[in-house]
CSV table of C-alpha atoms in Angstrom, one decimal:
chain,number,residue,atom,x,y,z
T,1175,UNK,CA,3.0,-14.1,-11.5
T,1176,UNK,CA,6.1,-15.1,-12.4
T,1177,UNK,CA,7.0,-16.5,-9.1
T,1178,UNK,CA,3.6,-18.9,-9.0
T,1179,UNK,CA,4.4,-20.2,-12.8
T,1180,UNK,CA,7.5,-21.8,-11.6
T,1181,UNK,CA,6.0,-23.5,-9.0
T,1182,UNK,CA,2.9,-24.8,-11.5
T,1183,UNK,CA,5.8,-26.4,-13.1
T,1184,UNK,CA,6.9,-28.6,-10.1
T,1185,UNK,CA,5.4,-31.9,-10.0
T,1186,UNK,CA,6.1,-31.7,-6.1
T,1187,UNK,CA,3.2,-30.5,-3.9
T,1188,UNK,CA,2.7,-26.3,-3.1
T,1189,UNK,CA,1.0,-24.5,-0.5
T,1190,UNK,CA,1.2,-20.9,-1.1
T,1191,UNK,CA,-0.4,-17.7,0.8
T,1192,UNK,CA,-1.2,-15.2,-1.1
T,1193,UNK,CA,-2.5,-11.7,0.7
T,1194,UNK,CA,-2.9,-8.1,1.2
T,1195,UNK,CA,-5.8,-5.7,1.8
T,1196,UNK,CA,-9.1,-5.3,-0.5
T,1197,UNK,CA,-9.0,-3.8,-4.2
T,1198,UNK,CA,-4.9,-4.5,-4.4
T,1199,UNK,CA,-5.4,-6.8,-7.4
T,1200,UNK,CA,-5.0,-11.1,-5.8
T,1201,UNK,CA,-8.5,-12.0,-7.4
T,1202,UNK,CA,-7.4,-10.4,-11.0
T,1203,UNK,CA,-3.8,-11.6,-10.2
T,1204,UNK,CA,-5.2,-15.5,-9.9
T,1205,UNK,CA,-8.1,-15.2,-12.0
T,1206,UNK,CA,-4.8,-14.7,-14.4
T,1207,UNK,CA,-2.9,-17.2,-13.1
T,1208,UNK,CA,-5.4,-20.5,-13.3
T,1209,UNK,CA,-6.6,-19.4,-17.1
T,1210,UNK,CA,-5.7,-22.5,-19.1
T,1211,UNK,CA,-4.9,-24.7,-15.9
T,1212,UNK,CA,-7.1,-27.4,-14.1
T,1213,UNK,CA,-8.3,-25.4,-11.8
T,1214,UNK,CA,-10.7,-25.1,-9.0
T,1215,UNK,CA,-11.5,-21.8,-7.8
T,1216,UNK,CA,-13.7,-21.2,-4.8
T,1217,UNK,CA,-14.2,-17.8,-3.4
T,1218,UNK,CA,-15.3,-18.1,0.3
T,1219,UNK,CA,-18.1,-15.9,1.5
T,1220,UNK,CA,-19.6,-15.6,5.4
T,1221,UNK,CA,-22.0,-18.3,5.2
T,1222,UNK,CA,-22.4,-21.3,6.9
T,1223,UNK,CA,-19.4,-24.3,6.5
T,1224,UNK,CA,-22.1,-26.4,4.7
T,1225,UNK,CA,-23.0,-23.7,2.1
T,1226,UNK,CA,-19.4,-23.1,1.6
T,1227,UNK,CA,-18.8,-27.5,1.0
T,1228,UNK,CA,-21.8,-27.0,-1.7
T,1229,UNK,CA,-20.3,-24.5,-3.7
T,1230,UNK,CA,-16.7,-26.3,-3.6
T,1231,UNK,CA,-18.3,-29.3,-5.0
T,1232,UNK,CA,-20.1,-27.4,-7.3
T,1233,UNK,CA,-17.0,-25.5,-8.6
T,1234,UNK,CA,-15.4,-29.2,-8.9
T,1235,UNK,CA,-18.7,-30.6,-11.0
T,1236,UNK,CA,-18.2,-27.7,-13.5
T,1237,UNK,CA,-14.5,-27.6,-13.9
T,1238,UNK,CA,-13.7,-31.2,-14.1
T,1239,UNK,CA,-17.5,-32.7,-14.3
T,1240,UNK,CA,-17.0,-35.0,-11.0
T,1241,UNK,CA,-19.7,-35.6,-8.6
T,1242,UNK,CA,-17.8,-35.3,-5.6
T,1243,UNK,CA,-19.6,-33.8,-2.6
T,1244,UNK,CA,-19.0,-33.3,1.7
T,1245,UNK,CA,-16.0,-32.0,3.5
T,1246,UNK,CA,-14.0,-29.7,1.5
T,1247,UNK,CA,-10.9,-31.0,2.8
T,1248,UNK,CA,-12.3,-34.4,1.8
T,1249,UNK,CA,-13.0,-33.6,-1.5
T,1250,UNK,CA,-9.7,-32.0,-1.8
T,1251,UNK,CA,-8.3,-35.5,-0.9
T,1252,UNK,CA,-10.6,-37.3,-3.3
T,1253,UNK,CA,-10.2,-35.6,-6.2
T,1254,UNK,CA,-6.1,-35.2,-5.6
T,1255,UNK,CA,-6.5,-38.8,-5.2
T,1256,UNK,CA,-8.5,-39.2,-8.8
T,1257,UNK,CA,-7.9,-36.6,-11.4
T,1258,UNK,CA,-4.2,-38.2,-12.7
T,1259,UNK,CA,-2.8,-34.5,-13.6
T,1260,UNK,CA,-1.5,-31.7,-11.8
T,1261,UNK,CA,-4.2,-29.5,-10.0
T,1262,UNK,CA,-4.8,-25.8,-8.8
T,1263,UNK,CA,-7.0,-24.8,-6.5
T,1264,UNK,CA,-7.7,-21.6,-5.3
T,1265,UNK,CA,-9.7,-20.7,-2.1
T,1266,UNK,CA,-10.0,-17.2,-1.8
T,1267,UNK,CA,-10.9,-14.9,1.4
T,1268,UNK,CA,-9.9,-18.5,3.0
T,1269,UNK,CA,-10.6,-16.3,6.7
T,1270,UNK,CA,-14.7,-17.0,5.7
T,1271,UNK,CA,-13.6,-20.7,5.8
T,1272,UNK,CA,-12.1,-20.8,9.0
T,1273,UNK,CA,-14.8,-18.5,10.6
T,1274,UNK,CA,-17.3,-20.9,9.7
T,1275,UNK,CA,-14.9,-23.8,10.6
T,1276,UNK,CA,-12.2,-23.0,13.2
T,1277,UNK,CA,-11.1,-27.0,12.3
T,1278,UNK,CA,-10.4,-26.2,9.0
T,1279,UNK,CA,-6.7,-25.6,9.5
T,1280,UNK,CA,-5.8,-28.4,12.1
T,1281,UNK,CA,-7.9,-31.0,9.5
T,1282,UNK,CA,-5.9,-29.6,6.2
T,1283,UNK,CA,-2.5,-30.0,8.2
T,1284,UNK,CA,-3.3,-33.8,9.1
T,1285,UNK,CA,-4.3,-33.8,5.1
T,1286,UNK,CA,-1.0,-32.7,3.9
T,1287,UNK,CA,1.5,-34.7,5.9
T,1288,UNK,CA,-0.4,-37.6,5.7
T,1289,UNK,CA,-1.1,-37.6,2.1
T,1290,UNK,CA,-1.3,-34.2,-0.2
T,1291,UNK,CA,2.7,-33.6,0.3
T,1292,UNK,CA,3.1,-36.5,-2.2
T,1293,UNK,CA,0.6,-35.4,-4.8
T,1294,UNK,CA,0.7,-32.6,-7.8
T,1295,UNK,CA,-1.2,-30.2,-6.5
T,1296,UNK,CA,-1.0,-26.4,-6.0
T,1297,UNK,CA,-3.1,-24.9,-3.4
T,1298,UNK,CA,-3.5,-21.3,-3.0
T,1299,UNK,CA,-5.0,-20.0,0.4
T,1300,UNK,CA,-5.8,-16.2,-0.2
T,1301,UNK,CA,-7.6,-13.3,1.8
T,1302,UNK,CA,-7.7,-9.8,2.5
T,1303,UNK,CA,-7.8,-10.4,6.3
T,1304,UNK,CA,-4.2,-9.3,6.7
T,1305,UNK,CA,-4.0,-10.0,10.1
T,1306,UNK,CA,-5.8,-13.5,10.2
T,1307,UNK,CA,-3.2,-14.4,7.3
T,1308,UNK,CA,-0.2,-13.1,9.3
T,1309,UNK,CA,-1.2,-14.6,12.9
T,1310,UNK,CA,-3.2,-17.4,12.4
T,1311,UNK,CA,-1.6,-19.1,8.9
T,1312,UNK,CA,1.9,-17.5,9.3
T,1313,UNK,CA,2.3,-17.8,13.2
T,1314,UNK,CA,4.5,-20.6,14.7
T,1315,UNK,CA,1.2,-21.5,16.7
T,1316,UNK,CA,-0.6,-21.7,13.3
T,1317,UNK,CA,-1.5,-25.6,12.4
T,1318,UNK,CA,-0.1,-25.0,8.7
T,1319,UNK,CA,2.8,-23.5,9.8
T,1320,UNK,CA,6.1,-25.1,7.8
T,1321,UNK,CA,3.6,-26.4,5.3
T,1322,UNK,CA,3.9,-23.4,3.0
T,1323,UNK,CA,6.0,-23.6,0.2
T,1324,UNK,CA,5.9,-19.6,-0.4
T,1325,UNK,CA,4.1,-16.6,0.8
T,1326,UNK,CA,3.3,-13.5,-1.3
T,1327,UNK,CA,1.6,-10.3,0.2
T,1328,UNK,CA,0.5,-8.2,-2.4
T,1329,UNK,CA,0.8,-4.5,-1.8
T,1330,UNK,CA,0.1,-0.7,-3.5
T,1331,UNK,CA,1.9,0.0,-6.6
T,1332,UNK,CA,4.8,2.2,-6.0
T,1333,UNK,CA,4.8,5.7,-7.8
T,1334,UNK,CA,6.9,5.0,-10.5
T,1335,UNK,CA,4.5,1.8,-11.3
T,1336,UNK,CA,1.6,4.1,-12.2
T,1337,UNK,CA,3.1,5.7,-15.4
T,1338,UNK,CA,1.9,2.9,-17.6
T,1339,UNK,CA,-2.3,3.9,-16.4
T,1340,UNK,CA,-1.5,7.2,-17.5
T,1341,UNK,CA,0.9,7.2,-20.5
T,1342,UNK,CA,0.3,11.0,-21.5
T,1343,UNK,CA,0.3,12.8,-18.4
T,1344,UNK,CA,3.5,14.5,-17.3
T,1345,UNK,CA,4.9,14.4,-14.2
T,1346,UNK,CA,3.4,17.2,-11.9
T,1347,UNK,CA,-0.4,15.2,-13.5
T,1348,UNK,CA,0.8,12.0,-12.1
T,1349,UNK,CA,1.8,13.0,-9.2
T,1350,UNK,CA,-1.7,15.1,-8.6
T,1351,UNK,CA,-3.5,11.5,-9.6
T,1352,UNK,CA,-1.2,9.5,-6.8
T,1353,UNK,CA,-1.8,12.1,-4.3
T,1354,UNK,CA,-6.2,11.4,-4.8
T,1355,UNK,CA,-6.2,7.8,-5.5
T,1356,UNK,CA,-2.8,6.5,-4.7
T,1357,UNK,CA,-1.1,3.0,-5.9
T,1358,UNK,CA,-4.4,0.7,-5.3
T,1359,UNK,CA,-4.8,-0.5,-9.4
T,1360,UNK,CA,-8.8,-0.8,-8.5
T,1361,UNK,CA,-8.7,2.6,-8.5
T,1362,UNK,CA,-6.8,3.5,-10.9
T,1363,UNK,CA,-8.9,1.6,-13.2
T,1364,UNK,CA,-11.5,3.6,-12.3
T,1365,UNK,CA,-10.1,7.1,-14.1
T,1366,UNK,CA,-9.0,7.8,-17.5
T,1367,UNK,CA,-5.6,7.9,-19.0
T,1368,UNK,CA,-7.4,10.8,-21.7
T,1369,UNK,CA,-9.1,12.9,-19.2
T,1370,UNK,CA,-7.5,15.5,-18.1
T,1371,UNK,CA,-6.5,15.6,-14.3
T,1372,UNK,CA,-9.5,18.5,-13.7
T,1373,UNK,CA,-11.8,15.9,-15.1
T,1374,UNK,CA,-10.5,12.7,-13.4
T,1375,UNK,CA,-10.9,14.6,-10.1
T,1376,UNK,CA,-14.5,15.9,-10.0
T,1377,UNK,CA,-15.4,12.1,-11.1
T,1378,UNK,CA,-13.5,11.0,-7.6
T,1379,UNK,CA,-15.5,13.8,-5.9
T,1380,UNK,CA,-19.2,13.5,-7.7
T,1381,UNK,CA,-21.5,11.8,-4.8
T,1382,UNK,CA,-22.7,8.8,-7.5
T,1383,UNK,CA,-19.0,7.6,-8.4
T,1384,UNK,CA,-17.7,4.5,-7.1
T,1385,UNK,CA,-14.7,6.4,-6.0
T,1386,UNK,CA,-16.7,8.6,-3.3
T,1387,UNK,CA,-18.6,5.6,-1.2
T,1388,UNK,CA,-15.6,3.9,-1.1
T,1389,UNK,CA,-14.0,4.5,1.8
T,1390,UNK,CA,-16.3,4.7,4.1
T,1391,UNK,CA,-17.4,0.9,2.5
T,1392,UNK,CA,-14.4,-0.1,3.1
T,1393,UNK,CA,-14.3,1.0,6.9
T,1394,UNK,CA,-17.6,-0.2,7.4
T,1395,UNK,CA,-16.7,-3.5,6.2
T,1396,UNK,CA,-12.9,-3.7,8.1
T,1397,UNK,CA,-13.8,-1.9,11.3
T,1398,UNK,CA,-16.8,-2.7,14.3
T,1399,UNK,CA,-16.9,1.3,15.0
T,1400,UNK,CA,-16.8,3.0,11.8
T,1401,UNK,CA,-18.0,6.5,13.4
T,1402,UNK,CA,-14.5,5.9,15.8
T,1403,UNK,CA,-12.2,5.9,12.9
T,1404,UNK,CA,-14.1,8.4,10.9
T,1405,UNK,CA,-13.1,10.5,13.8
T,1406,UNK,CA,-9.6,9.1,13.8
T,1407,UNK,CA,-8.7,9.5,10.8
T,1408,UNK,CA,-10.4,13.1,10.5
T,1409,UNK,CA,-8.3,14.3,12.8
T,1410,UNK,CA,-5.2,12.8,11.0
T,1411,UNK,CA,-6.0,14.6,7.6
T,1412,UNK,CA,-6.6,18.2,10.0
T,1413,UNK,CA,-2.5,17.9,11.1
T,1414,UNK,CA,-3.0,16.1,14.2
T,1415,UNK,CA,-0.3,14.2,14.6
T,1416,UNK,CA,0.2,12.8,17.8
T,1417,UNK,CA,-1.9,9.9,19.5
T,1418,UNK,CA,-2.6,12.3,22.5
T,1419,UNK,CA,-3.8,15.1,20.0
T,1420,UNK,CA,-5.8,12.6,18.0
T,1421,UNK,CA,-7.0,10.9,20.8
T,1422,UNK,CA,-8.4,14.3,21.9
T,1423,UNK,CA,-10.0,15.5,18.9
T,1424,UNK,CA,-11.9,12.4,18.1
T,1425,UNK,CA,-13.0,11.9,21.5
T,1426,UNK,CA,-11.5,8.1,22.2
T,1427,UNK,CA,-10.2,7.0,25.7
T,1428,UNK,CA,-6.2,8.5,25.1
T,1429,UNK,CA,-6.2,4.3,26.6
T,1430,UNK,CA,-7.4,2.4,23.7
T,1431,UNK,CA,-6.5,4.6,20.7
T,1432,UNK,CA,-3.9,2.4,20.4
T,1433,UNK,CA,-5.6,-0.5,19.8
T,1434,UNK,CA,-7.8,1.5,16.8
T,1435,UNK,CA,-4.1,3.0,15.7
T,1436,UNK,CA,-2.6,-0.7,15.5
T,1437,UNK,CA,-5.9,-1.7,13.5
T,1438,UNK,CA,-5.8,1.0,11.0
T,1439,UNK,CA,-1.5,-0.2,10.2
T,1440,UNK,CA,-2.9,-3.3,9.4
T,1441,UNK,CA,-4.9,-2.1,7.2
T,1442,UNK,CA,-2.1,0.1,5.9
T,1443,UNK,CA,-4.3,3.3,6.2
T,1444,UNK,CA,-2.1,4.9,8.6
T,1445,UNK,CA,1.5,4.7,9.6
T,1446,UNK,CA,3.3,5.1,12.9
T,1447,UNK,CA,6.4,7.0,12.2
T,1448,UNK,CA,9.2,7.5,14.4
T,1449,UNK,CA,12.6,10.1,13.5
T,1450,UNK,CA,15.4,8.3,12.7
T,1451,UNK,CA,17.2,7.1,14.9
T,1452,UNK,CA,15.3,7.3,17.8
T,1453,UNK,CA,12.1,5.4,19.1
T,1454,UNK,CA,10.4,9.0,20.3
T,1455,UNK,CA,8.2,11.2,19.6
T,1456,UNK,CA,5.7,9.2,17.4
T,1457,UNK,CA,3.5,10.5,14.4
T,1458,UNK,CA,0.5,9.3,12.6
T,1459,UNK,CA,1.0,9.8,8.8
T,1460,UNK,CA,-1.1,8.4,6.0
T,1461,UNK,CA,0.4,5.6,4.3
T,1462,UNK,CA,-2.8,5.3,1.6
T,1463,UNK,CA,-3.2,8.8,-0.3
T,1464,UNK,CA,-6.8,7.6,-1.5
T,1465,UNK,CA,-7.8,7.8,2.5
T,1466,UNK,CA,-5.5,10.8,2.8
T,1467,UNK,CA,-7.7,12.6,0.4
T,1468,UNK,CA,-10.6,11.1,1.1
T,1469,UNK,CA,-11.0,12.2,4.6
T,1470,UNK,CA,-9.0,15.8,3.4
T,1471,UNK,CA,-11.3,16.9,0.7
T,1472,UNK,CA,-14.6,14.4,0.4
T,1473,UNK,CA,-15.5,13.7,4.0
T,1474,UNK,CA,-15.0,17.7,5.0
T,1475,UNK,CA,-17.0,18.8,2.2
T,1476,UNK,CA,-19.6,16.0,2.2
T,1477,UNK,CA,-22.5,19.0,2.5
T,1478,UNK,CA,-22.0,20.8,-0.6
T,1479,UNK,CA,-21.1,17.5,-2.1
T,1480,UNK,CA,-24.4,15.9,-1.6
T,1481,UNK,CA,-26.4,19.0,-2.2
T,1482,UNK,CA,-25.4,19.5,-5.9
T,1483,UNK,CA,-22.7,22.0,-5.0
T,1484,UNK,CA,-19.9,19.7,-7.1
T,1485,UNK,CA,-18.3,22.3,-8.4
T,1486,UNK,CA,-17.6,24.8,-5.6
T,1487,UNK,CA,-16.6,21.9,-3.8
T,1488,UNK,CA,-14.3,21.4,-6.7
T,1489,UNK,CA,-13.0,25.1,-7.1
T,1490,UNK,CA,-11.9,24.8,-3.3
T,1491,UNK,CA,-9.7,21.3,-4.1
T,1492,UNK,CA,-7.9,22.9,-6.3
T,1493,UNK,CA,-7.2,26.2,-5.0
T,1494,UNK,CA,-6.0,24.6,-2.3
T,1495,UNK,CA,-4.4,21.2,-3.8
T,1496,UNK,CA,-0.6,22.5,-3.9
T,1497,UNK,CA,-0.4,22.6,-0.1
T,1498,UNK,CA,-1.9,18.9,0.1
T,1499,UNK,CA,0.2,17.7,-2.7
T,1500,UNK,CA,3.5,19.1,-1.1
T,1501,UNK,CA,3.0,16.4,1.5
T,1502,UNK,CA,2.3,14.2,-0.8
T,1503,UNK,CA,5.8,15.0,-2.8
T,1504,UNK,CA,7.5,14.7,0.3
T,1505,UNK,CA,6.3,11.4,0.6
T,1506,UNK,CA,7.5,10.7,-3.1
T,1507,UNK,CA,10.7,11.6,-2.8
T,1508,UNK,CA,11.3,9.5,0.3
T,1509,UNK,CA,9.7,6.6,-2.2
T,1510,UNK,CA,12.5,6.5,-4.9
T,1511,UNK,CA,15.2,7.4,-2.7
T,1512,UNK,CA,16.7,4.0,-3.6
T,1513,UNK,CA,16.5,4.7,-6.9
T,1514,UNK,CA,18.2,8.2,-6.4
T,1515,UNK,CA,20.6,6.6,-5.0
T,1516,UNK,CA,21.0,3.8,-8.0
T,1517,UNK,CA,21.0,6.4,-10.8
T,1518,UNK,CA,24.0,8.7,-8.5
T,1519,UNK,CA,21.7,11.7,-7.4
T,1520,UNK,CA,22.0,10.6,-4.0
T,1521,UNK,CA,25.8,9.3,-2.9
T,1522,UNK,CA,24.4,7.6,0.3
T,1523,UNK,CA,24.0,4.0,0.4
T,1524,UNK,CA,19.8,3.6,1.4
T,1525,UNK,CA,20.8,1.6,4.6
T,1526,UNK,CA,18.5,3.8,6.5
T,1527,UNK,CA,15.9,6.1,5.2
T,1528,UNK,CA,13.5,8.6,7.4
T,1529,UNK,CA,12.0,12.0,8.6
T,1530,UNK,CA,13.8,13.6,11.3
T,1531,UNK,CA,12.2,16.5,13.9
T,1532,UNK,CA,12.9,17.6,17.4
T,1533,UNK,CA,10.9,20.1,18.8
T,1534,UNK,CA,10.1,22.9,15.8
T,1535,UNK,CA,13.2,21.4,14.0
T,1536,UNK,CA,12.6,19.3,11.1
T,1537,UNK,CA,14.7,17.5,8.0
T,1538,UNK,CA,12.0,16.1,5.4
T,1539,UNK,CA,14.2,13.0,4.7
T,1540,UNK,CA,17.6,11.5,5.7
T,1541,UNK,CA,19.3,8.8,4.3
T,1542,UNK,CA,22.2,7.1,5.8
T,1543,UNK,CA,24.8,4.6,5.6
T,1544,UNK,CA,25.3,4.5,9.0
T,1545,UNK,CA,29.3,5.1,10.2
T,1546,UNK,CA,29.8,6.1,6.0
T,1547,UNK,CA,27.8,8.2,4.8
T,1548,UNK,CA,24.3,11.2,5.4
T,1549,UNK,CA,22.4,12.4,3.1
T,1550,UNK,CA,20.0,15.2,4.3
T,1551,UNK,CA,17.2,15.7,2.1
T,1552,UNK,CA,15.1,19.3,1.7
T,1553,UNK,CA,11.5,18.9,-0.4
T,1554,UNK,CA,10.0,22.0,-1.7
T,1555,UNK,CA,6.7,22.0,-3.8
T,1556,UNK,CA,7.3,25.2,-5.2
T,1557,UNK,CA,9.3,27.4,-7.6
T,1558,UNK,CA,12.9,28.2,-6.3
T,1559,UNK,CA,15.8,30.0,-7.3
T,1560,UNK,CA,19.6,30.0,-6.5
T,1561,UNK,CA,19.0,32.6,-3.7
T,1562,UNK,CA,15.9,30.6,-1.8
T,1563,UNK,CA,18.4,27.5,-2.4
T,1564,UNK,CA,21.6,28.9,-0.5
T,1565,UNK,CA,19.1,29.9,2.2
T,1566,UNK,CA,17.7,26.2,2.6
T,1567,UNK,CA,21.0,24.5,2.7
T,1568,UNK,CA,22.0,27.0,5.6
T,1569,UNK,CA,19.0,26.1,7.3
T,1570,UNK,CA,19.3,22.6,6.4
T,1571,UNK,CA,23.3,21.9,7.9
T,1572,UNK,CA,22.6,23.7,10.6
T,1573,UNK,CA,19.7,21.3,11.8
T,1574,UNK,CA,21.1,19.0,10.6
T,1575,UNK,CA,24.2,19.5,12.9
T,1576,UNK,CA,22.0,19.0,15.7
T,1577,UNK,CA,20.6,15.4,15.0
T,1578,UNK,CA,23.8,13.5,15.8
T,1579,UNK,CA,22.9,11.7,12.4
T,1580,UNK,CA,26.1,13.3,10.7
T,1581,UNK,CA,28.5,11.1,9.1
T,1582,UNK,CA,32.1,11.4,8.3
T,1583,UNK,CA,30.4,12.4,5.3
T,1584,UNK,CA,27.4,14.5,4.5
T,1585,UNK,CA,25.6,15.5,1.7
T,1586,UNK,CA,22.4,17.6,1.3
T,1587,UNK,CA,19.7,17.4,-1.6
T,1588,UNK,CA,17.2,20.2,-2.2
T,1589,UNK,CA,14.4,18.8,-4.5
T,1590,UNK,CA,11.7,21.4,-5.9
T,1591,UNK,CA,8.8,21.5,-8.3
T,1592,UNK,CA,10.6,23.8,-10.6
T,1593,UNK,CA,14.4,25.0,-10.4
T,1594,UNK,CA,14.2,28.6,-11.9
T,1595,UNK,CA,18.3,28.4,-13.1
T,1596,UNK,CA,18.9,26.5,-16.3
T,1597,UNK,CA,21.6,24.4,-14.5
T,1598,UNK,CA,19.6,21.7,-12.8
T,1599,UNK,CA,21.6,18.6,-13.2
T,1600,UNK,CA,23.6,17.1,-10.0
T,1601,UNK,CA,27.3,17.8,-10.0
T,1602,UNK,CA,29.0,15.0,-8.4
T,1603,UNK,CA,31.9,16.9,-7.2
T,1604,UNK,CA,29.6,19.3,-5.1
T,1605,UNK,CA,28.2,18.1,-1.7
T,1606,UNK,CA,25.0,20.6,-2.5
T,1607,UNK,CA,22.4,19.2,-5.1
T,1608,UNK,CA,19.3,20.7,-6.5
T,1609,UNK,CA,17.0,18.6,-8.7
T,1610,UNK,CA,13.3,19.3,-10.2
T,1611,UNK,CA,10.2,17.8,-11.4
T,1612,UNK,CA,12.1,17.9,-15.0
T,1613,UNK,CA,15.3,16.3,-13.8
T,1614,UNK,CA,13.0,13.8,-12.2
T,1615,UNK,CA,10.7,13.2,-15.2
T,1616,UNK,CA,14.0,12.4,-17.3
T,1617,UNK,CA,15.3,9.9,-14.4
T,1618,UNK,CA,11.8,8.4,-14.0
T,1619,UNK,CA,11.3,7.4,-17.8
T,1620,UNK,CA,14.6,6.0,-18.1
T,1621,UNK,CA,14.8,2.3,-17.7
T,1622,UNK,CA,14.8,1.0,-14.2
């Protein structure tokens, strides 16, 4: 927000993108941002061009009561050209535009070097098409390309960003409610800061809630062969990891899972990841935790769901919610590494930050400063005393001896649910940490 209100208060001329996938929060964020300014705000459905031209001009006869009508990037001229004060419009899900006109970019170029770069204006192009946005607006083949004046892609909140939805949960509540619904704030909207998390759940998992229809919406709206990536993405949430195994399971040509893989980044459902420092083996994590437990818990237990079985279906999420959430913490942790690292937990500069596995080997998280500095990083969702701990830092040197990701010096962090010794603070002088939910709670409500 802050970043478009300095550029309302240029009296130069502003292109700016503004994108990121569905229910992240652009419409509410410039819905915001145009209150109280002259503003035009059109948002672009998959209709015809000439429907779209009539409900411009319409948007312009009720905001500023002018009777302008045709092209909209001739009406843009006109009333640029007219109205003798500074101007926002908004066109949102601008990929319907040029769907229905391919022109439209090549025609708005022409418009701003010939004559909209001298006038006060703001224009806002904004979609959920991520992949339109970032090849055919942000490409060096794109018409507009060196028009825009700023970009902004709009993303999930982080963990620590979901506090303020739920101001009396503690931490172990908050992390159960990012590991259903993640950082997307339409969803988060949708529960309630005083139910408890019990409650909050069966709402996500009762057939009528908005929260239970919509993934597969979603997927049916983003994707030509929902059933393939209902498959896909099955398969994911079983432990399949590997585009081979997947590719198996689901029952897609081992050739083109790719191409559904790549789609399903963009969408920033699923996430390629790679060990650190090395290109090879790849695995297919969830990068969304709403899809994560949709296609976990929902999708696998649609049956009892749907036959008015809610709450068996609910008794077996939560008997077995610990071993989902402890991916889910692992995940966490790897999050606010930077901030461990800020607040002196971690003594590793976040350079680089990753998983690391080879073979039935594998270090949770690793974060280096590469040449300086390792930090090798254990995550355990459970309760843990000093015995279990002297046992996991063994383990954990000793693998991580064999990544050839040691520095000249190493340190090694063992973070747990619940620390059973009193002592759970970080000594600085020791090159073995332990740290629980409560240390973490303490760090995370500090100011950042």
């Amino acid at each position: 927000m802050e970043q478009l209100e300095q550029l309302w208060k240029s009296s130069e001329f502003s292109l700016v993108f503004v994108y990121g996938r569905r229910r992240i929060g652009k419409t509410r964020l410039l819905t915001e941002f145009s209150r109280d300014k002259n503003s035009i705000y059109l948002v672009a459905a998959q209709v015809p061009y000439e429907i779209l031209c009539k409900e411009f001009s319409e948007r312009i006869k009720y905001s500023f009561d002018l009777p302008f009508s045709g092209d909209i990037v001739e009406v843009i001229d006109s009333i640029t050209k007219t109205v003798n004060k500074k101007i926002l419009i908004i066109i949102d899900e601008f990929q319907y535009v040029v769907e229905a006109d391919n022109s439209f970019p090549s025609r708005l170029q022409r418009l701003i070097d010939s004559e909209l770069s001298r006038r006060n204006l703001m224009l806002i192009l904004c979609g959920s098409a991520v992949s339109f946005f970032e090849e055919k607006l942000l490409g060096y083949k794109s018409p507009l390309f060196g028009r825009r004046t700023s970009t902004l892609r709009l993303r999930a909140l982080n963990f620590p960003q979901i506090r303020g939805f739920f101001p009396n949960y503690n931490l172990e509540e908050l992390l159960s409610v990012y590991a259903v619904v993640g950082g997307t704030p339409a969803y988060l909207e949708k529960l309630s800061g005083t139910k408890s998390f019990k409650e909050n759940l069966r709402d996500v998992v009762t057939p009528e809630s908005y929260l239970y229809d919509e993934a597969p919406s979603i997927l049916r709206q983003e994707v030509r062969e929902p059933r393939t990536y209902f498959s896909i993405l099955s398969s994911v949430a079983e432990g399949k990891t590997s585009q081979s195994e997947v590719a198996s399971v689901a029952k897609v040509d081992p050739r083109s899972i790719v191409k559904y893989v790549d789609l399903l980044e963009e969408l920033e459902i699923l996430v390629r990841v790679r060990p650190l420092g090395y290109r090879k083996p790849v695995k297919l994590h969830f990068r969304d935790n709403y899809f994560r437990f949709w296609f976990t818990y929902p999708y696998k237990l649609r049956t009892l769901l749907e036959t008015g079985y809610v709450e068996e279906a609910l008794s077996h999420i939560l008997e077995t919610f610990n071993n989902y959430l402890s991916k889910v913490f692992e995940d966490v942790v790897a999050e606010i590494a930077p901030l461990l690292y800020r607040r002196g937990v971690i003594e590793t500069r976040p350079i680089q930050i990753g998983k690391w596995w080879h073979k039935d080997m594998e270090i949770d998280l690793i974060v280096r400063e590469p040449g300086k500095s390792t930090t090798f990083v254990e995550v355990k969702w459970g309760r843990l005393g000093h015995k279990d701990a002297e046992k996991i830092f063994s383990e954990v040197e000793e693998k991580a001896a064999k990544t050839g990701l040691a520095s000249p010096e190493n340190h090694y962090l063992l973070v747990v649910k619940d620390f059973t010794d009193k002592e759970t603070s970080p000594k600085p002088e020791k090159h073995r940490k332990i740290i629980d939910l409560k240390f973490l709670n303490h760090l995370l409500e500090a100011p950042q």
